[in-house]
Amino acid sequence: MSDYALKVEDLSKCFRVGAVRKGNPQTLVAQTAEAGLRALRRLSGRVSAEEKAATEHWALRDLNLEVKEGEVVGVIGHNGSGKSTLLKILSRITAPSTGRVRVRGRMASLLEVGTGFHPDLSGRENVFLNAAILGLKRAETRRRFDAIVEFSGVGRFIDTPVRNYSSGMKVRLGFAVAAHLDPDVLLIDEVLAVGDAAFQQRCLERIEQVGAAGRTILFVSHQLGAVSRLAPRSVLLNRGRIAFDGPTLTAIRHYEEHIGGFQSQQRWDDPAQAPGDDCVRLRAVQLTSDGKPLSGPVDVRRPLELRLRYEVFKAGLPILPSLHLYDFSGTPVLSAIDNHPEWHGQSRGAGVYETVAVFPGNLFNEGSFQLAVGLSTLDPFLSHAYVHHALAFSLYDPIEGDSTRGQYRGELQGYMRPALDWQTARLGA
Amino acid sequence: MRDKTEILITPEGGRLRGYLAALPAFHELLAFLVWKDLKVQVAQTTLGFGWLVLRPMLNVLVMSLVFGKLARLPSDGHPYLLFLLSAWLPWSYFTGVSSKATSSLLGNSALVTKVYFPRLLLPVSLVLGGLLEFLIVFVLFVLLSLAMTGSMPLAGLLWLPLPLLLLLLTTAGASFWLAALAARFRDVRNAASYLLQLLMFLAPVIWPLSLLAQRFGISADQHWLATAYGLYPLVGVVEGFRRALLGSGEIPWQLLGLGFVSGSLLFISGLVYFQRSEKRLADEL
């Protein structure tokens, strides 16, 4: 294939741990001395392999990647998996240690908040500065200027120095510039983390438009929903290597199952460390299926039990266990409160309790979820214990025909896929 | 279809020739950076543009009072104020641009760590932008010369481009070195201001070159020390400006020649060092 827009060959990036860093500026003398010592030791051949490994951190290792012209590719992975380093190398801000990259055409990048604005210049001037950096003629920029301002929503602040902008305004303007300057290759890193929902929506739409116009986009995000919507193909990075490269939905599944924090139980053996207060403390949370501990993704058809164990220290309180389910990007799916009449609103004596909440089988869609749990009291409402990332689990469907998807094998949207009561009657011939 | 140039990203950073060949494409950015530096200087001050005139005037007035009136430094028979200003013109350009260049990469880290462009544009924009203040001081000199002596020697202006070229070469070379070094070693920023001060006293800015011959018996043409001294390119620059502007003496061929040798060396080595450091910059800022 020769129609690539971006080709990464054997790319590696090595940081020297403890080397020059921000906030730890080395002095000329110290560095010269250190360099001298290193040279001496190298001469005497006394640099051990362990020593070398200890001071080296490979942020990227032997990456190979080819992106075709007009392709939109997502890059996902944990913090520290090398996503941002990859984009920094691609956008030529930092150099690789080995390997090389070929990029065809004009490239624009949008890295984090700030996006290369000069704080002393006004929004208008920064638009022209960024355009000039991208290699655009002034006349070309002028032609796009109104659209950029319009899109950014910065409006009458366009002549205010950027130092006075809120971070949201900066990102909006930055995105507007990059998205309107019509680059051949657009690199986007986590910009959607900032800005309100409406703007995020417009960004996504704009990226879709840019992608549809045949531009190449590389899109790094933690928001898996956005990635799956925009990018048909995704690259999953893990510890600087490509763990998966293929359809986005499969990549996300890999991410959640193998790299995302799958966790089916947590215990707090030391009461002092357990979440809670003087009234009540959590002791353990666990997910089981049919009473058995989880060992991996759970069949969507099977019921799932959340077991909460907690210790009440202060008698006479109506303790209220609750659970909060989120998808992996943190979007709430549902919240539920223990409303069993035997305990709901009733005072309890001191002691250890176990509460079990049962999710019936055939309730959720396939996917990955996170569970938060809480213990609170009413009148007045008080939250005694709350653990946000208490548990995480994935659901899969082996598609044997008896789940709620029946024989349908395609993608089903949404979080829920409950067993509804379907009835059909023949009304006539 | 627009033409698509291929960008190659490699660890070494490529050849210097390729790097320089890519620069002209960024001429609009360069113009913008020059304009930006001027604007940032002027913005947010009440006097604005006035500072560009006021600053060199005050500097020269104070120095001429201290060195001319109080310390009574000799001035080869010229009014000390003019004598000083003729050398201060290139000197203030050199020291102003160099000290700004020292913090050019550090100060623009918001840009340098977020977007790519040839970083060399940052010091180069200062070298160009400094010319505005240079021009202002030049006009100031002409006005003062006319006011104090009633004349302005024109013959010297014919060969003034020679020391001016050497000034640009030296300033650019020093700026490349200082900018790249300061990004790597934070000490350089502190050291640079002392270094620049020291360099001023080493060059015949506040004292006449003839002083060397008088005090130490070093005649400018024969002694090996004089030759070595000529390798300090700013000696040729300062002496050239002074003779050209005051209309005294001949073209200092020897000083300028030596200066061009070392100045070119400084320029080329600075260019190479800067380009080599560029790839590491984002990791270091």
XYZ file of C-alpha atoms in Angstrom:
714
model
C 0.000 0.000 0.000
C 1.403 3.369 -0.858
C -1.583 5.558 -0.012
C -0.633 6.023 3.612
C -0.909 9.398 5.304
C 1.115 8.368 8.287
C 3.595 5.568 8.644
C 5.338 4.688 11.874
C 8.285 2.328 11.645
C 9.926 0.653 14.647
C 9.332 3.717 16.750
C 10.739 3.797 20.284
C 11.110 6.527 22.817
C 13.284 6.216 25.855
C 13.291 8.682 28.718
C 16.191 8.709 31.111
C 14.658 8.517 34.554
C 16.108 11.189 36.769
C 17.354 13.103 33.779
C 16.611 16.758 33.209
C 13.050 17.436 34.234
C 10.933 20.423 34.891
C 11.237 21.532 38.497
C 14.509 19.692 38.752
C 16.791 21.770 36.625
C 20.256 20.375 36.690
C 23.141 22.690 37.069
C 25.849 22.917 34.488
C 28.443 21.775 36.997
C 26.440 18.809 38.246
C 25.619 17.655 34.763
C 29.156 17.984 33.531
C 30.389 16.045 36.541
C 27.801 13.353 36.013
C 28.578 13.086 32.336
C 32.253 12.773 33.187
C 31.587 10.003 35.677
C 29.395 8.151 33.217
C 32.032 8.381 30.543
C 34.660 7.072 32.935
C 32.516 4.150 33.950
C 31.689 3.350 30.370
C 35.375 3.379 29.547
C 36.071 0.955 32.344
C 33.066 -1.081 31.214
C 31.384 -0.922 34.554
C 27.866 0.015 33.539
C 25.819 -2.978 34.550
C 22.724 -4.010 32.649
C 20.568 -3.463 35.725
C 21.904 0.031 36.181
C 21.082 0.839 32.618
C 17.594 -0.591 32.909
C 16.987 1.320 36.134
C 17.651 4.687 34.568
C 15.782 3.999 31.357
C 12.082 4.197 30.820
C 10.745 3.112 27.462
C 7.608 5.111 26.895
C 7.230 3.538 23.460
C 8.738 0.344 22.184
C 9.000 -0.819 18.574
C 5.773 0.693 17.362
C 4.633 -0.025 13.823
C 1.569 1.652 12.513
C 0.202 2.668 9.169
C -2.718 5.006 8.777
C -4.281 5.402 5.372
C -5.319 8.671 3.860
C -8.754 9.642 5.110
C -8.753 7.146 7.936
C -9.885 8.085 11.439
C -8.010 6.090 14.042
C -8.512 6.122 17.793
C -5.683 5.605 20.245
C -6.698 4.224 23.613
C -4.851 2.917 26.624
C -4.145 3.560 30.254
C -2.425 6.626 31.605
C 1.254 6.067 30.952
C 0.677 3.640 28.119
C 2.445 5.987 25.714
C -0.509 7.621 23.963
C 0.595 11.177 24.555
C 4.228 10.407 23.847
C 3.186 8.968 20.515
C 1.267 12.099 19.592
C 4.138 14.299 20.747
C 6.521 12.468 18.467
C 4.082 12.570 15.573
C 3.586 16.290 16.013
C 7.388 16.745 16.066
C 7.498 18.245 19.511
C 9.807 15.604 20.806
C 12.133 13.331 18.888
C 11.963 9.533 18.881
C 14.873 7.515 20.251
C 14.820 5.048 17.386
C 12.713 4.392 14.342
C 11.076 6.878 12.074
C 7.787 8.356 10.992
C 6.641 9.542 7.610
C 3.792 11.988 7.370
C 2.257 13.063 4.068
C 0.949 16.585 3.909
C 0.242 19.341 6.339
C -0.204 18.291 9.909
C -1.957 20.065 12.774
C -2.036 18.934 16.338
C -4.083 19.779 19.340
C -2.321 18.664 22.483
C -3.943 19.159 25.866
C -5.154 22.489 27.132
C -3.396 25.621 25.958
C -2.594 24.252 22.548
C 0.279 26.542 21.739
C -1.246 29.876 22.488
C 0.873 32.806 23.510
C -0.670 34.265 26.672
C 0.258 37.874 25.894
C -1.410 37.886 22.511
C -5.095 38.271 21.872
C -7.276 35.461 20.625
C -7.242 36.971 17.146
C -3.457 37.186 17.056
C -3.122 33.655 18.339
C -5.347 32.383 15.554
C -2.979 33.951 13.046
C 0.055 32.714 14.972
C -1.213 29.135 14.945
C -2.141 29.397 11.314
C 1.317 30.699 10.482
C 2.882 27.843 12.417
C 0.821 25.473 10.334
C 2.150 27.165 7.236
C -1.010 28.924 6.159
C -0.893 32.194 4.268
C -2.414 35.200 5.987
C -5.035 35.523 3.285
C -6.096 31.906 3.773
C -6.415 32.452 7.485
C -8.419 35.614 7.024
C -10.859 33.721 4.862
C -11.462 31.170 7.621
C -11.285 33.583 10.505
C -14.997 34.234 10.941
C -15.836 30.555 10.897
C -13.197 29.918 13.544
C -14.492 32.615 15.872
C -18.047 31.504 15.271
C -17.216 27.904 16.082
C -15.188 28.721 19.185
C -17.967 30.800 20.709
C -15.278 33.134 22.064
C -17.109 36.001 20.380
C -16.380 39.429 21.792
C -13.354 38.187 23.745
C -11.456 37.569 20.531
C -9.367 40.716 21.105
C -8.672 39.963 24.758
C -5.253 38.524 25.657
C -5.463 34.762 25.912
C -4.031 34.891 29.443
C -7.462 36.050 30.565
C -9.280 33.170 28.887
C -10.749 30.334 30.877
C -9.300 26.925 30.111
C -12.539 26.056 28.369
C -12.270 29.080 26.086
C -8.676 28.226 25.266
C -9.552 24.703 24.292
C -12.535 25.834 22.267
C -10.483 28.342 20.334
C -7.652 25.855 19.941
C -9.976 23.235 18.611
C -11.670 25.716 16.304
C -8.324 26.722 14.811
C -7.041 23.193 14.304
C -10.329 21.966 12.911
C -10.730 24.813 10.438
C -7.206 25.086 9.135
C -7.866 22.106 6.961
C -4.782 20.029 7.679
C -4.182 16.759 5.869
C -3.429 15.045 9.146
C -5.042 16.096 12.405
C -3.754 14.871 15.757
C -6.067 15.316 18.737
C -5.190 14.534 22.329
C -7.803 14.516 25.063
C -9.285 17.858 24.135
C -12.759 16.673 24.838
C -11.956 16.341 28.507
C -12.464 20.090 28.778
C -15.443 22.086 27.643
C -19.101 21.588 28.311
C -21.269 18.865 26.854
C -22.652 21.075 24.087
C -19.195 21.994 22.894
C -17.997 18.406 23.078
C -20.903 17.492 20.888
C -19.948 20.134 18.334
C -16.315 18.983 18.430
C -17.358 15.444 17.708
C -19.509 16.598 14.836
C -16.691 18.692 13.444
C -14.264 15.789 13.695
C -16.788 13.651 11.860
C -17.042 16.290 9.144
C -13.291 16.621 8.854
C -13.011 12.852 8.688
C -15.755 12.645 6.096
C -13.900 15.247 4.018
C -11.139 12.706 3.554
C -8.745 14.012 6.164
C -6.680 11.697 8.298
C -7.305 11.893 12.017
C -5.548 10.352 14.962
C -7.649 10.710 18.046
C -6.489 10.024 21.596
C -9.136 9.895 24.266
C -10.243 8.307 27.467
C -13.820 8.708 26.393
C -14.330 5.368 24.801
C -17.797 6.343 23.663
C -16.383 9.207 21.602
C -13.661 6.994 20.170
C -16.088 4.300 19.148
C -18.338 6.866 17.510
C -15.600 8.573 15.513
C -13.030 5.960 14.772
C -13.857 2.673 13.081
C -10.340 1.516 13.878
C -8.421 1.866 17.104
C -4.993 1.135 18.432
C -4.713 -0.080 21.989
C -1.446 0.818 23.670
C -0.175 -0.962 26.725
C 3.175 -0.096 28.289
C 4.445 1.490 25.145
C 3.530 -1.353 22.841
C 0.606 -1.946 20.563
C -1.574 -4.466 22.364
C -4.272 -4.462 19.712
C -4.907 -2.801 16.375
C -8.253 -3.308 14.710
C -11.961 -2.570 14.976
C -12.640 -0.045 17.726
C -15.272 -2.098 19.492
C -12.912 -5.028 19.778
C -10.124 -2.729 20.926
C -12.335 -1.314 23.647
C -13.319 -4.786 24.768
C -9.634 -5.730 25.011
C -8.925 -2.556 26.894
C -11.619 -3.197 29.431
C -11.041 -6.871 29.892
C -7.297 -7.121 29.972
C -6.030 -3.709 30.878
C -8.910 -1.855 32.489
C -9.138 -2.534 36.190
C -11.296 -5.632 36.310
C -12.059 -6.102 39.976
C -14.647 -8.450 41.444
C -13.942 -7.957 45.128
C -12.412 -5.654 47.710
C -11.880 -6.167 51.436
C -10.885 -3.794 54.191
C -9.423 -5.958 56.944
C -8.203 -3.072 59.063
C -11.297 -1.244 60.353
C -9.308 1.980 60.714
C -8.559 1.969 56.981
C -12.050 0.961 55.907
C -14.252 3.542 54.225
C -16.794 4.942 56.644
C -17.015 6.839 59.901
C -17.823 6.264 63.570
C -21.323 5.064 62.714
C -20.655 2.470 60.059
C -17.788 1.128 57.982
C -17.564 -1.018 54.876
C -15.731 -4.282 55.374
C -16.001 -5.959 51.997
C -17.642 -5.722 48.603
C -17.883 -8.623 46.221
C -19.545 -9.589 42.966
C -20.727 -13.117 42.468
C -22.662 -14.868 39.760
C -24.983 -17.645 40.885
C -23.173 -17.387 44.206
C -19.770 -18.124 42.650
C -16.908 -15.567 42.624
C -16.215 -14.054 39.195
C -13.209 -15.204 37.245
C -13.638 -13.032 34.160
C -16.363 -11.572 31.993
C -19.823 -12.722 32.990
C -22.421 -14.250 30.715
C -25.164 -11.615 30.209
C -27.789 -14.274 30.791
C -26.644 -15.070 34.305
C -27.715 -13.144 37.401
C -25.131 -11.082 39.206
C -25.035 -10.448 42.925
C -23.435 -7.515 44.686
C -22.524 -8.430 48.255
C -21.917 -5.603 50.701
C -20.493 -6.409 54.114
C -20.357 -3.589 56.642
C -20.094 -3.068 60.353
C -22.465 -0.819 62.294
C -20.856 0.725 65.383
C -23.570 3.062 66.490
C -26.948 1.523 67.176
C -30.248 3.175 66.291
C -29.457 4.351 62.786
C -31.492 3.511 59.663
C -28.581 2.503 57.423
C -29.268 2.702 53.712
C -27.023 0.718 51.347
C -26.926 1.975 47.758
C -25.179 1.181 44.510
C -24.307 3.304 41.501
C -23.476 1.796 38.152
C -21.351 3.578 35.544
C -20.034 2.617 32.167
C -16.299 2.717 31.623
C -16.205 6.309 30.546
C -17.952 7.285 33.779
C -21.427 7.875 32.382
C -24.057 6.924 34.966
C -26.140 3.907 34.058
C -28.327 3.570 37.109
C -28.515 4.071 40.857
C -30.378 1.831 43.276
C -31.211 1.972 46.969
C -32.030 -0.895 49.268
C -35.762 -0.409 49.829
C -36.589 -3.758 51.381
C -39.365 -3.050 53.923
C -37.706 -5.160 56.617
C -34.751 -2.750 56.838
C -35.650 0.386 54.905
C -35.899 3.287 57.346
C -35.555 0.957 60.304
C -32.971 1.486 63.051
C -30.349 -1.183 63.383
C -28.362 -2.542 66.249
C -24.558 -2.599 66.211
C -22.963 -5.527 64.440
C -21.798 -6.867 61.096
C -24.323 -7.010 58.264
C -24.360 -8.362 54.762
C -26.664 -6.902 52.116
C -27.037 -8.569 48.762
C -28.449 -6.909 45.667
C -29.306 -9.210 42.788
C -29.224 -8.071 39.161
C -31.280 -10.563 37.225
C -29.792 -12.168 34.148
C -30.694 -10.700 30.761
C -30.811 -7.169 32.159
C -27.699 -5.406 30.855
C -26.185 -5.097 27.437
C -22.704 -6.416 26.781
C -19.949 -4.083 27.882
C -17.960 -3.049 30.876
C -19.224 -1.391 33.981
C -17.953 0.113 37.171
C -19.785 -0.062 40.448
C -19.748 2.500 43.217
C -21.246 1.636 46.586
C -22.439 3.809 49.437
C -23.820 3.671 52.946
C -25.934 6.554 54.138
C -28.654 7.512 56.614
C -31.789 9.580 56.127
C -33.244 12.488 58.137
C -30.933 14.249 57.810
C -29.314 12.683 54.754
C -25.726 11.751 55.598
C -23.292 9.799 53.478
C -21.187 7.667 55.814
C -19.223 5.669 53.310
C -18.802 5.943 49.566
C -16.358 4.097 47.318
C -16.360 5.295 43.742
C -14.288 2.586 42.052
C -15.427 -0.235 44.252
C -15.813 -2.935 41.606
C -15.586 -3.393 37.864
C -16.905 -6.125 35.636
C -17.608 -7.006 32.023
C -20.515 -8.793 30.459
C -20.375 -10.847 27.298
C -22.870 -12.724 25.233
C -21.772 -16.075 23.802
C -24.707 -15.648 21.365
C -26.228 -19.072 21.688
C -29.654 -17.866 20.614
C -31.327 -17.788 24.008
C -30.219 -14.338 25.144
C -32.353 -11.277 24.475
C -30.490 -10.642 21.251
C -31.877 -13.843 19.874
C -30.186 -14.768 16.625
C -29.152 -11.176 15.910
C -25.355 -10.924 15.897
C -24.826 -7.234 15.163
C -24.089 -4.354 17.484
C -26.811 -3.459 19.993
C -26.703 0.012 21.489
C -27.467 1.127 25.002
C -26.698 -0.145 28.475
C -29.763 -2.256 29.042
C -31.054 -5.233 27.169
C -33.790 -6.469 29.474
C -36.014 -9.434 28.816
C -39.244 -7.724 27.827
C -42.562 -9.407 27.517
C -43.044 -9.550 23.754
C -46.463 -10.555 22.514
C -47.652 -10.844 18.969
C -51.095 -11.810 17.814
C -52.171 -12.438 14.305
C -55.020 -10.018 13.635
C -56.088 -11.352 10.307
C -54.925 -13.011 7.153
C -5.267 17.657 -5.018
C -2.809 19.873 -3.241
C 0.788 18.844 -3.277
C 1.751 16.842 -0.262
C 5.258 17.169 0.955
C 6.412 14.298 3.046
C 7.678 14.981 6.535
C 10.227 12.551 7.873
C 10.651 12.286 11.625
C 13.864 10.658 12.785
C 15.904 10.579 15.991
C 18.855 12.561 14.668
C 16.951 15.530 13.393
C 18.256 15.373 9.880
C 20.805 17.381 7.996
C 21.480 21.030 8.679
C 21.026 21.779 5.007
C 17.527 20.299 4.992
C 16.713 22.194 8.151
C 17.764 25.484 6.626
C 16.004 24.720 3.366
C 12.708 24.342 5.233
C 13.022 27.765 6.839
C 11.856 30.028 3.985
C 8.432 28.362 4.057
C 7.986 29.885 7.479
C 8.621 33.493 6.499
C 5.121 34.534 7.523
C 5.604 32.976 10.921
C 8.933 34.767 11.247
C 7.308 38.091 10.441
C 4.628 37.328 12.956
C 7.144 36.473 15.682
C 9.053 39.697 15.061
C 5.851 41.680 15.275
C 4.778 39.718 18.366
C 7.985 40.511 20.256
C 7.628 44.201 19.534
C 4.012 44.155 20.514
C 4.628 42.304 23.779
C 7.312 44.855 24.634
C 5.008 47.742 23.995
C 1.773 46.228 25.268
C 0.653 46.802 28.822
C 2.963 49.776 29.363
C 1.610 53.291 29.526
C 4.427 54.756 27.499
C 4.320 51.959 24.970
C 6.464 52.871 21.993
C 8.046 55.658 24.044
C 10.096 53.133 25.989
C 11.951 52.169 22.841
C 13.239 55.754 22.641
C 13.491 56.511 26.323
C 15.410 53.451 27.465
C 18.562 53.921 25.365
C 18.502 57.682 26.029
C 18.434 57.253 29.777
C 21.075 54.528 29.642
C 23.473 56.624 27.643
C 22.848 59.746 29.696
C 23.605 58.015 32.977
C 26.635 56.231 31.613
C 28.044 59.336 30.044
C 27.611 61.201 33.341
C 29.345 58.483 35.333
C 32.113 57.504 32.955
C 32.619 60.796 31.174
C 32.012 63.454 33.785
C 32.857 61.623 37.021
C 35.470 59.093 35.994
C 36.762 61.323 33.201
C 37.523 58.498 30.824
C 39.349 59.759 27.717
C 37.368 59.978 24.511
C 39.946 60.765 21.812
C 38.884 64.393 21.809
C 35.216 63.808 20.994
C 32.371 64.854 23.248
C 32.045 61.876 25.587
C 28.306 61.557 25.023
C 28.771 61.100 21.265
C 31.844 58.971 21.794
C 29.851 56.642 24.034
C 26.704 56.609 21.895
C 28.627 55.662 18.760
C 29.714 52.437 20.456
C 26.563 52.006 22.505
C 24.570 51.785 19.278
C 25.955 48.370 18.244
C 26.580 47.307 21.813
C 23.019 47.794 23.057
C 21.809 45.862 20.035
C 24.136 42.976 20.807
C 23.434 42.807 24.500
C 19.689 43.413 24.122
C 19.177 40.710 21.533
C 21.503 38.226 23.233
C 19.866 38.527 26.614
C 16.393 38.181 25.105
C 17.558 35.212 23.083
C 18.808 33.561 26.256
C 15.267 33.262 27.514
C 13.627 32.897 24.118
C 13.133 29.134 24.320
C 12.348 29.051 28.025
C 9.961 31.979 27.748
C 8.110 30.444 24.837
C 7.781 27.013 26.383
C 4.004 27.298 25.975
C 4.586 27.191 22.240
C 7.644 24.992 22.147
C 6.067 22.147 24.109
C 2.805 22.243 22.189
C 3.389 22.919 18.519
C 6.138 22.364 16.022
C 7.946 24.988 14.020
C 11.671 25.434 13.417
C 12.774 26.736 16.810
C 15.531 28.728 15.148
C 12.843 31.251 14.221
C 12.669 32.361 17.852
C 16.234 33.757 18.131
C 16.176 34.857 14.495
C 13.033 36.886 15.121
C 14.846 38.671 17.959
C 17.830 39.416 15.738
C 15.469 41.047 13.253
C 13.202 42.679 15.817
C 16.161 44.288 17.587
C 16.822 46.294 14.455
C 13.933 48.628 15.257
C 15.533 49.788 18.470
C 18.857 49.926 16.653
C 17.329 52.264 14.123
C 15.888 54.462 16.848
C 19.262 54.783 18.577
C 20.857 55.505 15.221
C 18.467 58.380 14.580
C 19.143 59.566 18.116
C 22.850 59.622 17.362
C 22.399 61.579 14.154
C 20.231 64.152 15.919
C 22.679 64.492 18.819
C 25.642 64.710 16.468
C 23.987 67.478 14.516
C 23.035 69.292 17.701
C 26.402 69.006 19.427
C 28.890 69.326 16.558
C 26.712 70.792 13.877
C 27.702 68.070 11.437
C 27.330 64.401 10.669
C 30.248 62.700 8.886
C 28.901 61.001 5.779
C 32.016 59.250 4.481
C 31.910 56.730 7.315
C 28.342 55.759 6.520
C 29.568 54.290 3.243
C 31.450 51.507 4.964
C 29.221 51.259 8.047
C 27.509 48.154 6.554
C 30.762 46.263 7.132
C 30.785 46.458 10.944
C 26.984 46.211 10.846
C 27.188 42.868 9.071
C 29.735 41.646 11.583
C 27.430 42.834 14.375
C 24.514 40.808 12.977
C 26.685 37.749 12.484
C 28.074 37.882 16.003
C 24.743 38.632 17.628
C 23.016 35.808 15.797
C 25.799 33.358 16.657
C 25.771 34.333 20.328
C 21.964 34.188 20.387
C 21.863 30.662 18.967
C 24.382 29.461 21.523
C 22.756 31.205 24.480
C 19.212 30.164 23.600
C 20.082 26.497 23.224
C 22.393 26.425 26.239
C 19.913 28.179 28.512
C 17.204 25.653 27.699
C 19.569 22.852 28.689
C 21.346 24.438 31.628
C 19.323 26.826 33.712
C 22.478 28.417 35.126
C 23.175 29.967 31.769
C 20.349 32.398 32.234
C 21.934 33.788 35.379
C 25.429 33.656 34.020
C 24.507 35.364 30.757
C 23.776 38.757 32.292
C 27.173 38.779 34.007
C 28.881 37.534 30.914
C 27.334 40.288 28.809
C 28.425 42.917 31.315
C 31.925 41.530 31.378
C 32.031 41.506 27.590
C 31.086 45.167 27.540
C 34.017 46.187 29.695
C 36.308 44.007 27.600
C 35.280 45.783 24.421
C 36.220 49.415 23.875
C 32.698 50.673 24.550
C 33.204 53.128 27.392
C 36.930 53.582 26.812
C 38.892 54.335 23.636
C 40.957 51.666 21.920
C 43.900 54.062 22.013
C 43.976 53.531 25.767
C 45.514 50.080 25.242
C 48.502 51.532 23.443
C 48.912 54.314 25.982
C 48.690 52.201 29.096
C 50.227 48.909 28.063
C 52.272 49.918 25.053
C 50.336 47.495 22.898
C 50.240 48.957 19.450
C 47.200 47.812 17.599
C 49.091 46.577 14.548
C 52.034 44.568 15.721
C 51.672 42.950 19.086
C 50.362 39.382 19.123
C 48.095 40.369 21.992
C 46.461 42.900 19.721
C 45.822 40.186 17.173
C 44.306 37.959 19.817
C 42.176 40.853 21.001
C 40.930 41.370 17.469
C 39.506 37.868 17.495
C 36.920 39.173 19.915
C 34.533 40.165 17.130
C 32.848 42.944 19.050
C 36.097 44.895 19.152
C 35.964 45.249 15.388
C 32.254 46.026 15.545
C 32.540 48.712 18.202
C 35.669 50.290 16.795
C 34.229 50.174 13.292
C 31.012 51.884 14.333
C 32.892 54.479 16.329
C 35.283 55.427 13.550
C 32.523 55.433 10.946
C 30.077 57.482 12.985
C 32.560 59.938 14.442
C 34.395 60.240 11.142
C 37.726 59.662 12.802
C 40.456 57.360 11.601
C 40.499 54.750 8.906
C 38.647 51.557 8.361
C 39.988 49.106 10.985
C 40.681 46.380 8.419
C 42.666 44.178 10.702
C 40.102 44.215 13.518
C 37.203 43.658 11.130
C 38.996 40.858 9.297
C 39.828 39.017 12.479
C 36.325 39.663 13.731
C 34.778 38.157 10.632
C 36.842 35.004 11.081
C 35.776 34.428 14.679
C 32.288 35.841 14.132
C 31.600 33.408 11.303
C 32.879 30.580 13.446
C 30.582 31.608 16.267
C 27.659 31.847 13.852
C 28.168 28.479 12.185
C 28.904 26.611 15.399
C 25.876 28.249 17.017
C 23.690 27.176 14.136
C 24.914 23.587 14.348
C 24.584 23.415 18.112
C 21.113 24.918 18.037
C 19.869 22.508 15.408
C 21.330 19.561 17.293
C 19.639 20.639 20.523
C 16.302 21.342 18.936
C 15.073 17.750 19.017
C 15.698 17.473 22.722
C 14.043 20.740 23.610
C 10.563 19.606 24.543
C 11.968 17.005 26.926
C 14.059 19.618 28.655
C 11.681 22.531 28.979
